[in-house]
PDB file of C-alpha atoms and ligand atoms in Angstrom:
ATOM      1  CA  UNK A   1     145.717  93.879 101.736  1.00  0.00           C
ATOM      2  CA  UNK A   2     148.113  91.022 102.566  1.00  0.00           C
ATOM      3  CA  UNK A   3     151.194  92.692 100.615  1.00  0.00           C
ATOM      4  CA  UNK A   4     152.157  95.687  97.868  1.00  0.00           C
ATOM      5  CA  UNK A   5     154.680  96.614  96.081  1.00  0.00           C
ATOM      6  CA  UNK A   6     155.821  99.426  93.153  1.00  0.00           C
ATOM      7  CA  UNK A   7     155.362  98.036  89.880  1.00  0.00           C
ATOM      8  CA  UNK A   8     157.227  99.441  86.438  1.00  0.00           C
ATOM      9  CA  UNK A   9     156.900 103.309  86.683  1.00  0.00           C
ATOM     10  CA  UNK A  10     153.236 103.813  88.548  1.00  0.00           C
ATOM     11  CA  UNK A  11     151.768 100.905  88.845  1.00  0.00           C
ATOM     12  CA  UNK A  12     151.514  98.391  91.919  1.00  0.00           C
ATOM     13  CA  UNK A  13     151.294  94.833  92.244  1.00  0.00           C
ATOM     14  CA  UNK A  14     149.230  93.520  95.099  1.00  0.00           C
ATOM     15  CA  UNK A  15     148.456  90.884  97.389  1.00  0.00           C
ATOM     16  CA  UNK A  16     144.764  90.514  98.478  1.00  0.00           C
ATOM     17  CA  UNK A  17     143.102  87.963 101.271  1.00  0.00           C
ATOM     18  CA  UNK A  18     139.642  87.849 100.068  1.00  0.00           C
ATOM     19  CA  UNK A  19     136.712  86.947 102.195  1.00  0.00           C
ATOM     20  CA  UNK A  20     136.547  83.517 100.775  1.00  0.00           C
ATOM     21  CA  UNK A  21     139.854  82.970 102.154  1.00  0.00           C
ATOM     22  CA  UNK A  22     141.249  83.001  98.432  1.00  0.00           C
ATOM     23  CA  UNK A  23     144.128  84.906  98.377  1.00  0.00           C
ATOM     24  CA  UNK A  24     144.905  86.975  95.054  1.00  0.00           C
ATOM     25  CA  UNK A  25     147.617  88.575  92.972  1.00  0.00           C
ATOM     26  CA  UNK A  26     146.381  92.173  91.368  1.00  0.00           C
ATOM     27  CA  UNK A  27     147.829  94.606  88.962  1.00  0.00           C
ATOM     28  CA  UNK A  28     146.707  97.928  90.019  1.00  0.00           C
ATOM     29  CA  UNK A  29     147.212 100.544  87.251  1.00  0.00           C
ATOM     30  CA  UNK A  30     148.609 103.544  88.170  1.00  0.00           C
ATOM     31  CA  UNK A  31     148.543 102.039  91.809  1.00  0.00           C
ATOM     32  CA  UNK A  32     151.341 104.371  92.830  1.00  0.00           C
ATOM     33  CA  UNK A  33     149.576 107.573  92.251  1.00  0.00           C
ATOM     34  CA  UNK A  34     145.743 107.274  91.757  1.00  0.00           C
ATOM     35  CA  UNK A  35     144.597 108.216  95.600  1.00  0.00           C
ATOM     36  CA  UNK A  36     141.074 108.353  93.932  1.00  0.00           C
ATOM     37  CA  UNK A  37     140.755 104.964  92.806  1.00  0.00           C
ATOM     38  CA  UNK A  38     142.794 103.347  95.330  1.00  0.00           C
ATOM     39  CA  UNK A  39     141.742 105.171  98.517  1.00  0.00           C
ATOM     40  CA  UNK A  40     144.197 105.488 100.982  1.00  0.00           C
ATOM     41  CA  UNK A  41     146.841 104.478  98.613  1.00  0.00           C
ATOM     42  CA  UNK A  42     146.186 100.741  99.727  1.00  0.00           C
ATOM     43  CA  UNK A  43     147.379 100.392 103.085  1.00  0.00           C
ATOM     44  CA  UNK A  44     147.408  97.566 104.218  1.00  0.00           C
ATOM     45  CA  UNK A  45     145.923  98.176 107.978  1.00  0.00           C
ATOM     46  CA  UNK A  46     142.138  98.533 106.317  1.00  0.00           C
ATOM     47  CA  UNK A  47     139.413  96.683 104.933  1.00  0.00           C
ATOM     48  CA  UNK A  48     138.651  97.218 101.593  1.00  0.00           C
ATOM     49  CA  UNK A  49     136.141  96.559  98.872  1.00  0.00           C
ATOM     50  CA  UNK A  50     137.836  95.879  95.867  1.00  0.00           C
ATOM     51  CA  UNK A  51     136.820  95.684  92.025  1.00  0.00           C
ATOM     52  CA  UNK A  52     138.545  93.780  89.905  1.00  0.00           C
ATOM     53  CA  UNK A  53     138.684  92.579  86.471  1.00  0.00           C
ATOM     54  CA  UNK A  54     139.899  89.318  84.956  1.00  0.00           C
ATOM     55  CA  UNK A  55     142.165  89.803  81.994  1.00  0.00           C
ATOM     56  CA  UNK A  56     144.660  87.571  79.756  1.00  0.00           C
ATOM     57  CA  UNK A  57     147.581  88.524  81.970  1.00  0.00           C
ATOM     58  CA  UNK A  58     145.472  87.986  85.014  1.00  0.00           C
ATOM     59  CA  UNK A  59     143.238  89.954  87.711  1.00  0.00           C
ATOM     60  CA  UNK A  60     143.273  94.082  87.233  1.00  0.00           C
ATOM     61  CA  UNK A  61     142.420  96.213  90.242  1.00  0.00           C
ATOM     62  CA  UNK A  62     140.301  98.928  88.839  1.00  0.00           C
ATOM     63  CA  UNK A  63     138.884 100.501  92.500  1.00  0.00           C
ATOM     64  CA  UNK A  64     139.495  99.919  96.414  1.00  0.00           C
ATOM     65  CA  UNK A  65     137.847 101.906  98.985  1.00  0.00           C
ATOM     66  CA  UNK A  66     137.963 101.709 102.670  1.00  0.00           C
ATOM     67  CA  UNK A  67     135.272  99.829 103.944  1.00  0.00           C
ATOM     68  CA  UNK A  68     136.661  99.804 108.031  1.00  0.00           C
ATOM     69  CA  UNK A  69     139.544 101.658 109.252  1.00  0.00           C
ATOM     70  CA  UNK A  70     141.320 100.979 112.245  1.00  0.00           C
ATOM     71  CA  UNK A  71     143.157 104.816 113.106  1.00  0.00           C
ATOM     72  CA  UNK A  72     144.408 103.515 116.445  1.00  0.00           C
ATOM     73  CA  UNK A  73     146.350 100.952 114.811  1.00  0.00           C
ATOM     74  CA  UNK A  74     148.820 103.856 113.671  1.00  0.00           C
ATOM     75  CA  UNK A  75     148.702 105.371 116.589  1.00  0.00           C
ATOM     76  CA  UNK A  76     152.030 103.098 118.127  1.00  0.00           C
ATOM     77  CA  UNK A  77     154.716 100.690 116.884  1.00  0.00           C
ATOM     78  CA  UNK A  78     153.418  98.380 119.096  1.00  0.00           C
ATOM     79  CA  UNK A  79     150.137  98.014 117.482  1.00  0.00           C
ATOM     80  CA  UNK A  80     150.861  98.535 113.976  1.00  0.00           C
ATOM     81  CA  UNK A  81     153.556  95.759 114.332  1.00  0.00           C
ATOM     82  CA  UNK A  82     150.903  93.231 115.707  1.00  0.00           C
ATOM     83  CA  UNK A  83     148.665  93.957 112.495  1.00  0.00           C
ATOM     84  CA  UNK A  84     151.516  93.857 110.248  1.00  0.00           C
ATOM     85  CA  UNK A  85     152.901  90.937 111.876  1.00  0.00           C
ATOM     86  CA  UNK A  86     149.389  89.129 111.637  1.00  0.00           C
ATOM     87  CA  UNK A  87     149.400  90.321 107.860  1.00  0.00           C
ATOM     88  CA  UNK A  88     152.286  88.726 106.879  1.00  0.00           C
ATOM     89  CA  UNK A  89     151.654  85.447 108.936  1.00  0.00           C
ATOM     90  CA  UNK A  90     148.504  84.744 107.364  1.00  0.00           C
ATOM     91  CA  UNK A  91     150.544  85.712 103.835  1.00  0.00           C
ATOM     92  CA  UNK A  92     153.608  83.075 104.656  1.00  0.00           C
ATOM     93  CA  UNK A  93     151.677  80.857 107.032  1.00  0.00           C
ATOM     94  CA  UNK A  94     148.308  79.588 106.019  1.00  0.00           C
ATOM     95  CA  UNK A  95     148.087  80.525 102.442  1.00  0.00           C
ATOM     96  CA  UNK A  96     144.673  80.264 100.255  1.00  0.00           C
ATOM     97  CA  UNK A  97     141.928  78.545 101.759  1.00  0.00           C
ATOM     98  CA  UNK A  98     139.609  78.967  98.937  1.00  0.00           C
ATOM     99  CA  UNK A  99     135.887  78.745 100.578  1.00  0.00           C
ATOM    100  CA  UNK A 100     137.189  78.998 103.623  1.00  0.00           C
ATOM    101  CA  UNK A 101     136.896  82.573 105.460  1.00  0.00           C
ATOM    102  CA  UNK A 102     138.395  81.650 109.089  1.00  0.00           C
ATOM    103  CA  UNK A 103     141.868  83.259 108.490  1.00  0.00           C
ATOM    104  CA  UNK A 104     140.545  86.406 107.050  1.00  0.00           C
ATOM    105  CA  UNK A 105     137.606  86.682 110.219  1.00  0.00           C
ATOM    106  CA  UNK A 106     140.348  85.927 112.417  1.00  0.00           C
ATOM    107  CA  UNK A 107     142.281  88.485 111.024  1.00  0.00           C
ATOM    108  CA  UNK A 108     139.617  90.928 111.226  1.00  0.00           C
ATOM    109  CA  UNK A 109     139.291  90.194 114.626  1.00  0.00           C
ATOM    110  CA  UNK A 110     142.761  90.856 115.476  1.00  0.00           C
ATOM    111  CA  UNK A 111     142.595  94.599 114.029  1.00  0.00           C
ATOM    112  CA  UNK A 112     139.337  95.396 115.743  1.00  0.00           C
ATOM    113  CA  UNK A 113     141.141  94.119 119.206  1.00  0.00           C
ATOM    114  CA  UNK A 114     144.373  95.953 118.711  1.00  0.00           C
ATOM    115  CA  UNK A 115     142.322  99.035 117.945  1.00  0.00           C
ATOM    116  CA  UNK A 116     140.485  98.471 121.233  1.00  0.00           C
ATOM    117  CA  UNK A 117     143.150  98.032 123.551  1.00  0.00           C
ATOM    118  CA  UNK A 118     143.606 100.448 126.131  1.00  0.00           C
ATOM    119  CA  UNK A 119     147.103 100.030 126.527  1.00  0.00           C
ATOM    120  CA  UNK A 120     149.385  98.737 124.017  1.00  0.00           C
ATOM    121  CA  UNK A 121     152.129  96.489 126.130  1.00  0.00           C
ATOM    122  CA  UNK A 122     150.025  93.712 126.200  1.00  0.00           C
ATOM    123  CA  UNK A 123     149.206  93.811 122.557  1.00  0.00           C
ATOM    124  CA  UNK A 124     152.059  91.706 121.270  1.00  0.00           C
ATOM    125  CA  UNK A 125     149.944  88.715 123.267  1.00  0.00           C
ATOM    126  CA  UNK A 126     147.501  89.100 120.639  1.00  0.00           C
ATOM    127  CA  UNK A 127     149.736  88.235 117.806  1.00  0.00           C
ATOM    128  CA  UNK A 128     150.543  84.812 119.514  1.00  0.00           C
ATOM    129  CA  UNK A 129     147.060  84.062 119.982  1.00  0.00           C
ATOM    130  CA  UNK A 130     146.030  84.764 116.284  1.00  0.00           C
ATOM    131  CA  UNK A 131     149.313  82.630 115.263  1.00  0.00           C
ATOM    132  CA  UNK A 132     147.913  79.679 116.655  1.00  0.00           C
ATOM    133  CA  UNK A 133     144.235  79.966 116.179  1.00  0.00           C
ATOM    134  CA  UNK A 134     146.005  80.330 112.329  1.00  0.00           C
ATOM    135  CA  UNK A 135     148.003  77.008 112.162  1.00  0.00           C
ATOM    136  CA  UNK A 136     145.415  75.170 114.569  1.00  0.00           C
ATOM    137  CA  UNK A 137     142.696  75.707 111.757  1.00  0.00           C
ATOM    138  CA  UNK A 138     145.532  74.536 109.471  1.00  0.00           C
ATOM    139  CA  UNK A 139     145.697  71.203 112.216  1.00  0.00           C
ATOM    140  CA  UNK A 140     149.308  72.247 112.986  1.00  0.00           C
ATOM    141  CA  UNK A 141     148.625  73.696 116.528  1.00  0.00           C
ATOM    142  CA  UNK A 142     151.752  73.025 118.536  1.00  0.00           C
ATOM    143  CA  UNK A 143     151.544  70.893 121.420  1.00  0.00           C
ATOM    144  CA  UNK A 144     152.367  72.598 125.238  1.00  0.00           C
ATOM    145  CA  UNK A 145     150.463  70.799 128.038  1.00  0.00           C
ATOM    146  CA  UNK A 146     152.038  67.246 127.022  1.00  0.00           C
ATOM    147  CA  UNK A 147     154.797  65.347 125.089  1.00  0.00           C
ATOM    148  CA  UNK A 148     154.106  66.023 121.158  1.00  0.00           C
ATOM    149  CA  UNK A 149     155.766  62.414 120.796  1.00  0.00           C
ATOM    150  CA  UNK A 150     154.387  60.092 123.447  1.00  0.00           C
ATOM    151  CA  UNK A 151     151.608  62.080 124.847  1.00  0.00           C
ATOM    152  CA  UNK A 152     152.843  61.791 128.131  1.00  0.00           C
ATOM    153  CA  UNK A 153     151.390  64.881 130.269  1.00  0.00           C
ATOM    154  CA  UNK A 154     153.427  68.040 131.164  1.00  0.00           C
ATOM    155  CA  UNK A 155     152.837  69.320 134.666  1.00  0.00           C
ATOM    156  CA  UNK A 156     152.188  72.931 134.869  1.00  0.00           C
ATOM    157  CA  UNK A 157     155.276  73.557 137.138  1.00  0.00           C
ATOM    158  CA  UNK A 158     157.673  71.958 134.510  1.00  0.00           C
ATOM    159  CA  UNK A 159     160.524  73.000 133.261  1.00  0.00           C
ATOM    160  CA  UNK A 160     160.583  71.498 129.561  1.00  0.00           C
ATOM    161  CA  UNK A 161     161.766  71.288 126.237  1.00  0.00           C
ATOM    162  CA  UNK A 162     160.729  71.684 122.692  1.00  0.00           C
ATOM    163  CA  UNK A 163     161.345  70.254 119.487  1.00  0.00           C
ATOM    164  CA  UNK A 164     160.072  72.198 116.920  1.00  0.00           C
ATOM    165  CA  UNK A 165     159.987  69.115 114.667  1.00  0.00           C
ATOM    166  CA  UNK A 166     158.073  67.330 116.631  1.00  0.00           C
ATOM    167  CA  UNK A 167     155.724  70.272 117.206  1.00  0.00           C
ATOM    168  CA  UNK A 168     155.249  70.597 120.895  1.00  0.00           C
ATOM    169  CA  UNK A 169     156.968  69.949 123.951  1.00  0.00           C
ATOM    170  CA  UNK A 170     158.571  66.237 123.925  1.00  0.00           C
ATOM    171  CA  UNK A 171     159.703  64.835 127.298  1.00  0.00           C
ATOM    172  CA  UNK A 172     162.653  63.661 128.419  1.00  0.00           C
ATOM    173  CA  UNK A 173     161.877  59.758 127.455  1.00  0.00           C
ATOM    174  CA  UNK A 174     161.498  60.763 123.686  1.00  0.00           C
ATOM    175  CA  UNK A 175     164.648  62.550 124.083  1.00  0.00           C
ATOM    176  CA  UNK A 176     163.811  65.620 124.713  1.00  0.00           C
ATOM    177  CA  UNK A 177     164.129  68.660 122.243  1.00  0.00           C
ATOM    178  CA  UNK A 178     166.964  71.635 121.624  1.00  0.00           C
ATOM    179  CA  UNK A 179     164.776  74.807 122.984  1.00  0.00           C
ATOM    180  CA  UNK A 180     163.982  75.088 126.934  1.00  0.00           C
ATOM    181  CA  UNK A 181     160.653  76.764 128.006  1.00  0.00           C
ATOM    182  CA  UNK A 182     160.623  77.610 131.517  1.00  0.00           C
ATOM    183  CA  UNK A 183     157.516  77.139 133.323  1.00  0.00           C
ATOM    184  CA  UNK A 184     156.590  80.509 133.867  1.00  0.00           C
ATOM    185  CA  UNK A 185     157.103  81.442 130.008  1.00  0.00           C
ATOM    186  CA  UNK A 186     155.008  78.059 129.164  1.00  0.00           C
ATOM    187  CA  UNK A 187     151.791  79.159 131.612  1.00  0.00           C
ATOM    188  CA  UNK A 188     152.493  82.475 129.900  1.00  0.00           C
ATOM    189  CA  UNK A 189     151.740  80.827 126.786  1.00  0.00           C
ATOM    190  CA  UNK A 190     149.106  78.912 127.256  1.00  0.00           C
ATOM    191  CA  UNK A 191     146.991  81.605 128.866  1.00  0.00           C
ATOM    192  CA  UNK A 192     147.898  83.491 126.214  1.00  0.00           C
ATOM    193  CA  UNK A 193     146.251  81.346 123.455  1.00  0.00           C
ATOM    194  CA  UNK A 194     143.314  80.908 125.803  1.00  0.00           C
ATOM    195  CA  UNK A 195     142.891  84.848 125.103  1.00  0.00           C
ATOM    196  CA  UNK A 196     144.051  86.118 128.065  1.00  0.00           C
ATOM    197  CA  UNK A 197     146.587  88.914 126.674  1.00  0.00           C
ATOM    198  CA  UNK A 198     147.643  90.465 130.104  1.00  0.00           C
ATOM    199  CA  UNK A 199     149.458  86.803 130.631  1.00  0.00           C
ATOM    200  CA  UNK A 200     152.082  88.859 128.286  1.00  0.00           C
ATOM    201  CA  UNK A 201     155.632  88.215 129.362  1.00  0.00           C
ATOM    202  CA  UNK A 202     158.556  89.791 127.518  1.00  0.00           C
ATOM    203  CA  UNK A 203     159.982  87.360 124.781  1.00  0.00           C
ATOM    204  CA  UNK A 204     156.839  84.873 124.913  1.00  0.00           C
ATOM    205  CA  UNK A 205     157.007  86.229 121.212  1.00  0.00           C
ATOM    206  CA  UNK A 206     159.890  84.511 120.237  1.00  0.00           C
ATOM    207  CA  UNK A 207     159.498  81.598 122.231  1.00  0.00           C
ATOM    208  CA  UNK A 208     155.957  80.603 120.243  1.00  0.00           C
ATOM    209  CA  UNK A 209     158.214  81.240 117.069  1.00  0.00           C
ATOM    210  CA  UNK A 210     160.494  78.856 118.428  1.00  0.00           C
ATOM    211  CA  UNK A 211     157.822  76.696 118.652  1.00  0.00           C
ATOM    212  CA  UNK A 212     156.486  76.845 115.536  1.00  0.00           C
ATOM    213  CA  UNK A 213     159.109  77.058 113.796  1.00  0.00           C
ATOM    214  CA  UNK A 214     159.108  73.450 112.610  1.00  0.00           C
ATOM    215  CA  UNK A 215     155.601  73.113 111.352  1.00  0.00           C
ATOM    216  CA  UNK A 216     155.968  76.937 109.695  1.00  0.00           C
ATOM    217  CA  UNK A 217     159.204  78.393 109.008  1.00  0.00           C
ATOM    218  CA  UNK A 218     158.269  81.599 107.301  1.00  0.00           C
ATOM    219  CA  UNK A 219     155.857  82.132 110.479  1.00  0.00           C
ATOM    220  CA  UNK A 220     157.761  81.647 112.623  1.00  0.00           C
ATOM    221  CA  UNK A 221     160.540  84.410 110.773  1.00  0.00           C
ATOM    222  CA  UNK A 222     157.655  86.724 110.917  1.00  0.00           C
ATOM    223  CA  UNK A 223     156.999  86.501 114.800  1.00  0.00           C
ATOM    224  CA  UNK A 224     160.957  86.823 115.489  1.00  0.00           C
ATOM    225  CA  UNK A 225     161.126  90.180 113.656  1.00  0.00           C
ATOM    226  CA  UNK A 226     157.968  90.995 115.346  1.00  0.00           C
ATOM    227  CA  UNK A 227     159.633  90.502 118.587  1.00  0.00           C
ATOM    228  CA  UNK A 228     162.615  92.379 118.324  1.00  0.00           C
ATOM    229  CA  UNK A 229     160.595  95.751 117.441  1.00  0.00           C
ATOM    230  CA  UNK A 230     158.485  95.003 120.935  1.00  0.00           C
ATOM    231  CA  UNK A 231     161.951  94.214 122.518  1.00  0.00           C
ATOM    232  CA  UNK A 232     163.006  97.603 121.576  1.00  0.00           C
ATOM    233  CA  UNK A 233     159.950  99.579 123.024  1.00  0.00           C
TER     234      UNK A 233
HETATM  235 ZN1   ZN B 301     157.333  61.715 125.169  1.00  0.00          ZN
END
């Protein structure tokens, strides 16, 4: 359930990710009060099984039920965040992929490791990691171990800079770029997207969105607002 919202008096209008990787727009009847056909009242921090019907003003959602829950994702902000967060970046970010069911495993995946994790400060890490696996399928991973421009290499003690248009880092003979990383926050990055979540430094969050912000805008708008509610913990 990428997105849902109150339509006319009952009804809802929803946003699926389908395990094709389609993504589709649903009218669900009465999708504001029927608990029995819509189980759970379509939240969006479940898998579902949907039916739907195609009709002249397009598809109908006639049933949902849970298929996998994921209770410990309401159990903190911190959590839910990073699966809402994830939600909405695969909504604004990568779009349909019709036949193509990598954002919607990967998004899978991301619920079942929230759920898992013992302790929640980390978590946020996660959301950076399924960010870029996202726009790396999409062949827009940004660039951090070298110049996105020249190619020149980046040593690991660095302090650089980024250009989000560029997508990357971009060294000082291309100019350079408007956003400093520091290179702790950088090797907190990049071990990071290797899936090492404990690498989590405070505001790493905002400084992938940074990052990405050139080669996704809405993305990277999603991972900011994500930031400030883990700032705030
Ligand atoms: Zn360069």
């Amino acid at each position: 359930m990428l997105d849902r919202r109150p339509f006319r008096e009952h009804d809802l209008r929803a946003e699926l990710l389908l395990d094709d990787g389609d993504c589709v727009e649903v009218l669900a009847p009465s999708g504001q009060r029927s608990k029995q056909r819509f189980a759970g009242g379509l939240t969006p921090l479940a898998l579902h099984a949907f039916a739907m019907t195609p009709t002249a003003k397009g598809l109908r959602l006639d049933e949902a039920r849970i298929e996998r829950a994921w209770p410990a994702l309401h159990a903190d902000l911190t959590r839910q965040t990073v699966a809402l967060a994830a939600t909405a970046f695969a909504r604004h970010a990568t779009g349909p992929t019709p036949g193509d069911a990598t954002v919607f495993l990967l998004l899978g995946e991301l619920h079942a490791q929230v759920a898992a994790d013992a302790e929640p400060r980390a978590t946020p890490a996660r959301l950076v990691r399924f960010a870029f696996e996202a726009l790396d399928h999409g062949g827009h991973a940004p660039v951090l171990d070298r110049c996105a421009r020249c190619g020149a290499p980046a040593p690991d003690g660095a302090l650089v800079t980024v250009d989000p248009a560029a997508g990357g880092v971009v060294c000082r003979a291309c100019n350079g770029g408007p956003y400093r990383v520091m290179a702790a926050d950088r090797a907190a990055l990049r071990a990071m997207l290797r899936g090492e979540p404990d690498a989590w430094r405070e505001g790493a969050v905002t400084i992938f969105a940074r990052v990405i912000e050139g080669v996704s805008p809405e993305g990277a708008k999603v991972l900011a607002r994500a930031d400030a509610v883990f700032a705030r913990r």
